[in-house]
mmCIF file of C-alpha atoms in Angstrom:
data_model
loop_
_atom_site.group_PDB
_atom_site.id
_atom_site.type_symbol
_atom_site.label_atom_id
_atom_site.label_comp_id
_atom_site.label_asym_id
_atom_site.label_seq_id
_atom_site.Cartn_x
_atom_site.Cartn_y
_atom_site.Cartn_z
ATOM 1 C CA MET A 1 0.193 -0.156 0.101
ATOM 2 C CA PRO A 2 1.433 3.194 -1.136
ATOM 3 C CA MET A 3 2.783 5.956 1.145
ATOM 4 C CA ALA A 4 0.262 9.200 1.441
ATOM 5 C CA THR A 5 4.037 10.610 -0.479
ATOM 6 C CA GLY A 6 2.243 13.068 -2.370
ATOM 7 C CA LEU A 7 0.109 15.066 1.162
ATOM 8 C CA TYR A 8 3.876 14.278 2.696
ATOM 9 C CA ARG A 9 5.926 16.886 0.261
ATOM 10 C CA HIS A 10 3.170 18.695 -0.292
ATOM 11 C CA PHE A 11 1.903 19.766 3.439
ATOM 12 C CA TYR A 12 5.886 19.277 4.785
ATOM 13 C CA GLU A 13 6.262 22.375 6.679
ATOM 14 C CA ARG A 14 3.326 22.501 8.736
ATOM 15 C CA PHE A 15 4.117 18.167 8.783
ATOM 16 C CA ARG A 16 7.791 18.793 10.553
ATOM 17 C CA ARG A 17 6.410 21.073 13.215
ATOM 18 C CA LEU A 18 4.084 18.159 14.391
ATOM 19 C CA ASP A 19 5.109 16.383 17.309
ATOM 20 C CA GLU A 20 2.783 13.378 16.554
ATOM 21 C CA LEU A 21 3.770 12.764 13.887
ATOM 22 C CA ARG A 22 7.983 12.371 14.848
ATOM 23 C CA PRO A 23 8.266 8.798 13.906
ATOM 24 C CA CYS A 24 7.300 9.656 10.736
ATOM 25 C CA ARG A 25 9.636 12.357 9.986
ATOM 26 C CA ARG A 26 12.497 9.666 9.075
ATOM 27 C CA GLY A 27 10.773 8.037 6.160
ATOM 28 C CA VAL A 28 9.831 11.463 4.739
ATOM 29 C CA LYS A 29 13.669 12.073 4.845
ATOM 30 C CA ASP A 30 14.833 8.579 3.591
ATOM 31 C CA LEU A 31 11.697 9.286 -0.122
ATOM 32 C CA ALA A 32 13.431 13.168 -0.272
ATOM 33 C CA LEU A 33 17.600 11.384 0.109
ATOM 34 C CA PHE A 34 16.908 7.932 -2.411
ATOM 35 C CA GLY A 35 17.371 6.379 1.680
ATOM 36 C CA VAL A 36 21.084 8.063 1.235
ATOM 37 C CA GLU A 37 22.391 10.099 4.092
ATOM 38 C CA LEU A 38 22.484 14.697 2.813
ATOM 39 C CA PRO A 39 24.372 16.466 5.315
ATOM 40 C CA LEU A 40 22.088 19.383 6.445
ATOM 41 C CA PHE A 41 23.380 23.589 4.745
ATOM 42 C CA ALA A 42 21.812 26.218 6.016
ATOM 43 C CA ASP A 43 23.808 28.007 2.693
ATOM 44 C CA THR A 44 20.291 26.896 0.591
ATOM 45 C CA ASP A 45 22.286 27.358 -2.421
ATOM 46 C CA VAL A 46 25.145 25.253 -1.055
ATOM 47 C CA ALA A 47 22.085 22.491 -0.421
ATOM 48 C CA ASN A 48 20.588 23.534 -4.200
ATOM 49 C CA LYS A 49 24.510 22.846 -5.576
ATOM 50 C CA HIS A 50 25.050 19.674 -3.309
ATOM 51 C CA ALA A 51 21.453 18.391 -4.217
ATOM 52 C CA SER A 52 21.616 19.194 -8.125
ATOM 53 C CA GLN A 53 24.751 17.235 -8.569
ATOM 54 C CA ARG A 54 23.480 14.328 -6.644
ATOM 55 C CA ALA A 55 20.719 14.205 -8.790
ATOM 56 C CA LYS A 56 23.288 14.214 -11.506
ATOM 57 C CA GLU A 57 25.297 11.327 -10.182
ATOM 58 C CA ILE A 58 22.453 9.775 -10.232
ATOM 59 C CA ASP A 59 21.040 9.756 -13.358
ATOM 60 C CA ALA A 60 23.805 8.098 -15.159
ATOM 61 C CA ASP A 61 22.298 7.662 -18.784
ATOM 62 C CA SER A 62 21.536 11.837 -18.447
ATOM 63 C CA ASP A 63 18.521 12.043 -19.967
ATOM 64 C CA GLY A 64 16.624 14.290 -17.676
ATOM 65 C CA ILE A 65 14.733 10.970 -16.178
ATOM 66 C CA ILE A 66 16.181 9.243 -13.244
ATOM 67 C CA SER A 67 14.984 5.475 -13.280
ATOM 68 C CA LYS A 68 15.152 2.926 -10.838
ATOM 69 C CA ALA A 69 18.091 1.173 -11.997
ATOM 70 C CA GLU A 70 19.936 3.937 -11.685
ATOM 71 C CA VAL A 71 19.054 5.032 -7.863
ATOM 72 C CA GLU A 72 20.090 1.226 -7.966
ATOM 73 C CA ALA A 73 23.609 1.550 -8.905
ATOM 74 C CA TYR A 74 24.206 4.958 -7.460
ATOM 75 C CA ARG A 75 22.934 3.171 -3.965
ATOM 76 C CA ARG A 76 25.638 0.234 -4.450
ATOM 77 C CA LYS A 77 28.599 2.602 -6.100
ATOM 78 C CA ILE A 78 28.476 4.536 -3.007
ATOM 79 C CA GLY A 79 27.412 1.760 -0.304
ATOM 80 C CA GLY A 80 30.244 1.293 2.555
ATOM 81 C CA LYS A 81 30.875 5.618 1.646
ATOM 82 C CA THR A 82 27.908 7.313 3.725
ATOM 83 C CA LYS A 83 25.183 5.963 5.626
ATOM 84 C CA MET A 84 22.129 5.118 4.117
ATOM 85 C CA THR A 85 18.649 2.649 4.656
ATOM 86 C CA ALA A 86 19.141 -1.272 4.272
ATOM 87 C CA GLN A 87 17.256 -0.594 0.620
ATOM 88 C CA LEU A 88 15.538 1.339 -0.763
ATOM 89 C CA PRO A 89 12.509 3.346 -0.052
ATOM 90 C CA ASN A 90 9.350 1.659 -1.863
ATOM 91 C CA TRP A 91 9.975 3.136 -6.121
ATOM 92 C CA GLN A 92 6.155 4.119 -6.165
ATOM 93 C CA ASP A 93 6.474 5.795 -2.892
ATOM 94 C CA LEU A 94 9.567 7.477 -4.159
ATOM 95 C CA VAL A 95 7.486 8.503 -7.639
ATOM 96 C CA TYR A 96 4.582 9.439 -6.455
ATOM 97 C CA PHE A 97 7.055 12.085 -4.038
ATOM 98 C CA HIS A 98 9.441 13.403 -6.600
ATOM 99 C CA ASP A 99 6.784 13.830 -9.419
ATOM 100 C CA LEU A 100 5.439 17.730 -9.410
ATOM 101 C CA ASN A 101 4.686 18.131 -12.690
ATOM 102 C CA ASP A 102 1.868 14.605 -12.157
ATOM 103 C CA ASP A 103 4.089 13.429 -15.448
ATOM 104 C CA GLY A 104 4.721 9.616 -13.681
ATOM 105 C CA ASN A 105 8.564 10.538 -14.688
ATOM 106 C CA LEU A 106 10.613 11.110 -11.489
ATOM 107 C CA ASP A 107 13.253 14.324 -13.414
ATOM 108 C CA VAL A 108 16.652 15.539 -12.378
ATOM 109 C CA VAL A 109 14.897 18.892 -11.700
ATOM 110 C CA GLU A 110 12.573 18.177 -8.954
ATOM 111 C CA ALA A 111 14.626 15.092 -7.531
ATOM 112 C CA VAL A 112 16.990 18.823 -7.094
ATOM 113 C CA GLU A 113 13.958 20.530 -6.030
ATOM 114 C CA ASN A 114 12.415 17.479 -3.443
ATOM 115 C CA MET A 115 16.258 16.912 -1.613
#
């Protein structure tokens, strides 16, 4: 059963303030970051630059669309070098979370915006 990932993304600013939903925050963070840790940056420009670099690394064929195979390959490539979840979050949940224009694809621009 898919998570309410679109709602998490849309209402995140409110969602993060509710202590009752604190246990869910880790799952939302895993969706936003593809289950891979990302340092927190105080400077938005630096954070966007880092997210853009990561999204381009994930999009191995540079077609602008991030596929499940590319995310899995990226996670294998960096495995052991950084902290990450044991397995990739549910793929459909990832797509729902990142797909801002509802075209059914997870593109690099959307991924950067949601990281």
